[in-house]
C-alpha atoms as a PDB file:
ATOM      1  CA  CYS A   1      -0.879   6.645  17.085  1.00  0.00           C
ATOM      2  CA  THR A   2       0.717   3.376  17.985  1.00  0.00           C
ATOM      3  CA  TYR A   3      -0.085  -0.013  16.603  1.00  0.00           C
ATOM      4  CA  SER A   4       0.861  -3.456  17.715  1.00  0.00           C
ATOM      5  CA  ASP A   5       3.585  -5.305  15.794  1.00  0.00           C
ATOM      6  CA  GLU A   6       0.921  -7.874  14.961  1.00  0.00           C
ATOM      7  CA  ARG A   7      -1.366  -5.267  13.366  1.00  0.00           C
ATOM      8  CA  VAL A   8       1.498  -3.697  11.415  1.00  0.00           C
ATOM      9  CA  LEU A   9       2.585  -7.071  10.102  1.00  0.00           C
ATOM     10  CA  GLN A  10      -0.975  -7.879   9.170  1.00  0.00           C
ATOM     11  CA  VAL A  11      -1.340  -4.636   7.142  1.00  0.00           C
ATOM     12  CA  LEU A  12       2.090  -5.070   5.489  1.00  0.00           C
ATOM     13  CA  GLN A  13       0.999  -8.510   4.388  1.00  0.00           C
ATOM     14  CA  LEU A  14      -2.314  -7.105   3.148  1.00  0.00           C
ATOM     15  CA  VAL A  15      -0.546  -4.596   0.826  1.00  0.00           C
ATOM     16  CA  GLY A  16       2.145  -6.942  -0.341  1.00  0.00           C
ATOM     17  CA  LEU A  17       5.047  -5.656   1.737  1.00  0.00           C
ATOM     18  CA  ALA A  18       5.554  -8.526   4.163  1.00  0.00           C
ATOM     19  CA  HIS A  19       8.930  -9.235   2.433  1.00  0.00           C
ATOM     20  CA  LEU A  20      10.293  -5.940   3.818  1.00  0.00           C
ATOM     21  CA  VAL A  21      10.524  -7.273   7.340  1.00  0.00           C
ATOM     22  CA  THR A  22      12.608 -10.210   6.090  1.00  0.00           C
ATOM     23  CA  ARG A  23      14.673  -7.944   3.825  1.00  0.00           C
ATOM     24  CA  THR A  24      15.502  -5.439   6.602  1.00  0.00           C
ATOM     25  CA  SER A  25      16.429  -8.265   8.914  1.00  0.00           C
ATOM     26  CA  GLN A  26      18.909  -9.505   6.310  1.00  0.00           C
ATOM     27  CA  GLU A  27      20.411  -6.054   5.906  1.00  0.00           C
ATOM     28  CA  ARG A  28      21.221  -5.835   9.651  1.00  0.00           C
ATOM     29  CA  GLU A  29      24.031  -7.631  11.308  1.00  0.00           C
ATOM     30  CA  PRO A  30      23.863 -11.475  10.982  1.00  0.00           C
ATOM     31  CA  VAL A  31      21.848 -13.253  13.591  1.00  0.00           C
ATOM     32  CA  ALA A  32      22.390 -16.736  14.882  1.00  0.00           C
ATOM     33  CA  ALA A  33      20.319 -18.549  12.334  1.00  0.00           C
ATOM     34  CA  GLU A  34      20.089 -21.707  14.355  1.00  0.00           C
ATOM     35  CA  SER A  35      18.388 -19.913  17.260  1.00  0.00           C
ATOM     36  CA  VAL A  36      15.816 -18.385  15.007  1.00  0.00           C
ATOM     37  CA  ALA A  37      15.290 -21.666  13.225  1.00  0.00           C
ATOM     38  CA  ASP A  38      14.810 -23.424  16.571  1.00  0.00           C
ATOM     39  CA  GLN A  39      12.268 -20.834  17.753  1.00  0.00           C
ATOM     40  CA  ASN A  40      10.541 -21.069  14.352  1.00  0.00           C
ATOM     41  CA  GLY A  41      10.211 -24.823  14.448  1.00  0.00           C
ATOM     42  CA  GLY A  42      12.991 -25.345  11.927  1.00  0.00           C
ATOM     43  CA  VAL A  43      13.882 -23.233   8.887  1.00  0.00           C
ATOM     44  CA  GLU A  44      15.914 -24.347   5.923  1.00  0.00           C
ATOM     45  CA  GLN A  45      19.473 -22.995   5.917  1.00  0.00           C
ATOM     46  CA  ASP A  46      20.900 -21.209   2.826  1.00  0.00           C
ATOM     47  CA  GLY A  47      24.570 -22.233   2.809  1.00  0.00           C
ATOM     48  CA  GLY A  48      25.108 -21.064   6.353  1.00  0.00           C
ATOM     49  CA  SER A  49      24.329 -17.451   5.575  1.00  0.00           C
ATOM     50  CA  HIS A  50      20.898 -15.907   6.088  1.00  0.00           C
ATOM     51  CA  VAL A  51      17.832 -18.087   6.406  1.00  0.00           C
ATOM     52  CA  ALA A  52      14.350 -17.747   4.977  1.00  0.00           C
ATOM     53  CA  LEU A  53      12.278 -16.701   7.997  1.00  0.00           C
ATOM     54  CA  ASP A  54       8.575 -16.483   8.393  1.00  0.00           C
ATOM     55  CA  ILE A  55       7.405 -12.974   8.928  1.00  0.00           C
ATOM     56  CA  THR A  56       6.810 -13.242  12.648  1.00  0.00           C
ATOM     57  CA  SER A  57      10.309 -14.494  13.324  1.00  0.00           C
ATOM     58  CA  ALA A  58      11.796 -11.853  11.069  1.00  0.00           C
ATOM     59  CA  ALA A  59       9.904  -9.175  13.017  1.00  0.00           C
ATOM     60  CA  VAL A  60      11.380 -10.481  16.283  1.00  0.00           C
ATOM     61  CA  VAL A  61      14.882 -10.435  14.725  1.00  0.00           C
ATOM     62  CA  ALA A  62      14.769  -7.113  12.924  1.00  0.00           C
ATOM     63  CA  GLY A  63      12.064  -5.263  14.834  1.00  0.00           C
ATOM     64  CA  LEU A  64       9.657  -3.011  13.092  1.00  0.00           C
ATOM     65  CA  ASP A  65      11.509   0.025  14.304  1.00  0.00           C
ATOM     66  CA  THR A  66      14.322  -0.223  11.716  1.00  0.00           C
ATOM     67  CA  THR A  67      15.459   3.230  10.722  1.00  0.00           C
ATOM     68  CA  ALA A  68      16.546   3.842   7.128  1.00  0.00           C
ATOM     69  CA  ASP A  69      16.375   6.296   4.277  1.00  0.00           C
ATOM     70  CA  TRP A  70      13.399   4.477   2.841  1.00  0.00           C
ATOM     71  CA  SER A  71      13.464   6.538  -0.382  1.00  0.00           C
ATOM     72  CA  LYS A  72      16.786   4.815  -1.170  1.00  0.00           C
ATOM     73  CA  VAL A  73      15.749   1.344   0.042  1.00  0.00           C
ATOM     74  CA  LEU A  74      12.233   0.997  -1.395  1.00  0.00           C
ATOM     75  CA  SER A  75      11.206   1.134  -5.088  1.00  0.00           C
ATOM     76  CA  GLY A  76       8.543   3.680  -6.100  1.00  0.00           C
ATOM     77  CA  GLY A  77       5.845   1.014  -6.011  1.00  0.00           C
ATOM     78  CA  GLU A  78       6.942  -0.179  -2.553  1.00  0.00           C
ATOM     79  CA  GLN A  79       6.841   3.452  -1.294  1.00  0.00           C
ATOM     80  CA  GLN A  80       3.312   3.754  -2.571  1.00  0.00           C
ATOM     81  CA  ARG A  81       2.369   0.458  -0.944  1.00  0.00           C
ATOM     82  CA  ALA A  82       3.829   1.775   2.315  1.00  0.00           C
ATOM     83  CA  VAL A  83       1.683   4.840   2.137  1.00  0.00           C
ATOM     84  CA  ILE A  84      -1.392   2.685   1.496  1.00  0.00           C
ATOM     85  CA  ALA A  85      -0.435   0.554   4.474  1.00  0.00           C
ATOM     86  CA  HIS A  86      -0.264   3.669   6.634  1.00  0.00           C
ATOM     87  CA  ILE A  87      -3.653   4.808   5.376  1.00  0.00           C
ATOM     88  CA  ILE A  88      -5.137   1.437   6.257  1.00  0.00           C
ATOM     89  CA  LEU A  89      -3.667   1.675   9.748  1.00  0.00           C
ATOM     90  CA  ARG A  90      -5.035   5.227  10.262  1.00  0.00           C
ATOM     91  CA  SER A  91      -8.398   4.398   8.684  1.00  0.00           C
ATOM     92  CA  PRO A  92      -9.384   7.962   7.772  1.00  0.00           C
ATOM     93  CA  ARG A  93     -12.972   9.020   7.236  1.00  0.00           C
ATOM     94  CA  PHE A  94     -12.106  11.072   4.107  1.00  0.00           C
ATOM     95  CA  LEU A  95      -9.206  10.271   1.825  1.00  0.00           C
ATOM     96  CA  PHE A  96      -7.822  12.235  -1.123  1.00  0.00           C
ATOM     97  CA  LEU A  97      -5.363  10.381  -3.316  1.00  0.00           C
ATOM     98  CA  ASP A  98      -3.461  11.923  -6.265  1.00  0.00           C
ATOM     99  CA  GLU A  99      -1.777   9.329  -8.523  1.00  0.00           C
ATOM    100  CA  ALA A 100      -1.313   7.136  -5.435  1.00  0.00           C
ATOM    101  CA  THR A 101      -0.382   4.017  -7.513  1.00  0.00           C
ATOM    102  CA  SER A 102       1.316   5.593 -10.523  1.00  0.00           C
ATOM    103  CA  SER A 103       4.534   3.624  -9.951  1.00  0.00           C
ATOM    104  CA  MET A 104       2.897   0.207 -10.427  1.00  0.00           C
ATOM    105  CA  SER A 105       1.187  -1.640 -13.181  1.00  0.00           C
ATOM    106  CA  GLN A 106      -2.537  -1.220 -13.758  1.00  0.00           C
ATOM    107  CA  GLU A 107      -3.170  -4.757 -12.532  1.00  0.00           C
ATOM    108  CA  ALA A 108      -1.202  -4.158  -9.254  1.00  0.00           C
ATOM    109  CA  SER A 109      -2.830  -0.776  -8.849  1.00  0.00           C
ATOM    110  CA  VAL A 110      -6.326  -2.186  -9.163  1.00  0.00           C
ATOM    111  CA  ARG A 111      -5.596  -4.949  -6.675  1.00  0.00           C
ATOM    112  CA  LEU A 112      -4.073  -2.459  -4.178  1.00  0.00           C
ATOM    113  CA  TYR A 113      -7.059  -0.077  -4.500  1.00  0.00           C
ATOM    114  CA  SER A 114      -9.448  -2.947  -4.056  1.00  0.00           C
ATOM    115  CA  THR A 115      -7.594  -4.012  -0.912  1.00  0.00           C
ATOM    116  CA  LEU A 116      -7.632  -0.380   0.354  1.00  0.00           C
ATOM    117  CA  LEU A 117     -11.337   0.146  -0.264  1.00  0.00           C
ATOM    118  CA  GLU A 118     -12.187  -3.163   1.366  1.00  0.00           C
ATOM    119  CA  ALA A 119      -9.989  -2.452   4.391  1.00  0.00           C
ATOM    120  CA  LEU A 120     -11.491   1.063   4.869  1.00  0.00           C
ATOM    121  CA  GLY A 121     -15.054  -0.138   4.568  1.00  0.00           C
ATOM    122  CA  PRO A 122     -18.200   1.888   4.324  1.00  0.00           C
ATOM    123  CA  ARG A 123     -17.264   4.623   6.801  1.00  0.00           C
ATOM    124  CA  SER A 124     -14.647   6.167   4.471  1.00  0.00           C
ATOM    125  CA  ALA A 125     -15.063   8.334   1.375  1.00  0.00           C
ATOM    126  CA  VAL A 126     -12.213   8.176  -1.133  1.00  0.00           C
ATOM    127  CA  VAL A 127     -11.417  10.766  -3.828  1.00  0.00           C
ATOM    128  CA  THR A 128      -8.916   9.664  -6.384  1.00  0.00           C
ATOM    129  CA  ILE A 129      -7.127  11.667  -8.981  1.00  0.00           C
ATOM    130  CA  SER A 130      -5.735   9.459 -11.705  1.00  0.00           C
ATOM    131  CA  HIS A 131      -4.790   9.256 -15.364  1.00  0.00           C
ATOM    132  CA  ASP A 132      -5.653   5.569 -15.232  1.00  0.00           C
ATOM    133  CA  VAL A 133      -9.389   6.117 -15.855  1.00  0.00           C
ATOM    134  CA  PRO A 134     -10.087   2.627 -17.215  1.00  0.00           C
ATOM    135  CA  GLY A 135      -8.415   0.950 -14.217  1.00  0.00           C
ATOM    136  CA  MET A 136      -9.946   3.212 -11.504  1.00  0.00           C
ATOM    137  CA  ARG A 137     -13.465   3.452 -13.037  1.00  0.00           C
ATOM    138  CA  PRO A 138     -14.823   0.112 -11.716  1.00  0.00           C
ATOM    139  CA  LEU A 139     -13.607   0.939  -8.193  1.00  0.00           C
ATOM    140  CA  HIS A 140     -15.387   4.271  -7.840  1.00  0.00           C
ATOM    141  CA  SER A 141     -19.046   5.178  -7.883  1.00  0.00           C
ATOM    142  CA  ALA A 142     -18.837   8.680  -9.343  1.00  0.00           C
ATOM    143  CA  HIS A 143     -16.417  10.084 -12.034  1.00  0.00           C
ATOM    144  CA  TYR A 144     -15.490  13.615 -12.945  1.00  0.00           C
ATOM    145  CA  ALA A 145     -13.172  15.290 -15.452  1.00  0.00           C
ATOM    146  CA  ILE A 146     -11.886  18.802 -15.734  1.00  0.00           C
ATOM    147  CA  ASP A 147     -13.091  20.503 -18.907  1.00  0.00           C
ATOM    148  CA  PRO A 148     -10.007  22.079 -20.474  1.00  0.00           C
ATOM    149  CA  ARG A 149     -12.070  24.950 -21.899  1.00  0.00           C
ATOM    150  CA  THR A 150     -13.831  26.021 -18.764  1.00  0.00           C
ATOM    151  CA  ARG A 151     -11.467  24.490 -16.205  1.00  0.00           C
ATOM    152  CA  CYS A 152     -14.517  23.196 -14.361  1.00  0.00           C
ATOM    153  CA  LEU A 153     -15.123  19.832 -12.841  1.00  0.00           C
ATOM    154  CA  GLU A 154     -17.850  18.017 -14.774  1.00  0.00           C
ATOM    155  CA  GLU A 155     -19.384  14.611 -14.497  1.00  0.00           C
ATOM    156  CA  MET A 156     -17.608  12.153 -16.754  1.00  0.00           C
ATOM    157  CA  PRO A 157     -19.832  10.136 -19.083  1.00  0.00           C
ATOM    158  CA  ALA A 158     -19.467   6.338 -18.720  1.00  0.00           C
ATOM    159  CA  ALA A 159     -18.048   5.908 -22.213  1.00  0.00           C
ATOM    160  CA  GLU A 160     -15.242   8.435 -21.791  1.00  0.00           C
ATOM    161  CA  GLU A 161     -11.904   6.763 -21.163  1.00  0.00           C
ATOM    162  CA  GLY A 162      -9.059   9.243 -21.789  1.00  0.00           C
ATOM    163  CA  GLY A 163      -7.415  12.000 -19.834  1.00  0.00           C
ATOM    164  CA  ALA A 164      -7.213  12.524 -16.077  1.00  0.00           C
ATOM    165  CA  ALA A 165     -10.194  12.075 -13.844  1.00  0.00           C
ATOM    166  CA  VAL A 166     -11.331  12.639 -10.348  1.00  0.00           C
ATOM    167  CA  SER A 167     -13.293   9.679  -9.019  1.00  0.00           C
ATOM    168  CA  THR A 168     -15.010   9.171  -5.714  1.00  0.00           C
ATOM    169  CA  GLN A 169     -15.935   6.093  -3.763  1.00  0.00           C
ATOM    170  CA  SER A 170     -18.414   6.086  -0.977  1.00  0.00           C
ATOM    171  CA  HIS A 171     -19.863   2.845   0.287  1.00  0.00           C
END
């Protein structure tokens, strides 16, 4: 699938990765800051080195086709956000996520999941496997846990908070 630069930038901004376009532009060879500033309606210079660019100018400078070993460039949380961005772009009908936000705080995880569910809308069903039962519970409509004795999936009572759980969300 191909997506317009505008759509990719929109999704990167949605998941909190808009800064990557600026960061990758700064890691490439220096660009004539004045020409970018002029095209951008004026941007404040930072001692003559790189400038703070808005995301659309940065995309023009760096391009979204930057190739890198992203596992070495991105933090664990950024990698997980990139996966969520890809999911939003693909808009699957069924989605199975296993510890998809384990590298971020509970607060960031809940925000990202909320963004994901809102972006996917009612046509997608999401199954989440997570140890963060308290954080994920409000975002899902059904909750299950594996009984350690029987190794069977059983509905999780509302009061139960510990352990790992499988939760589903269907709008």
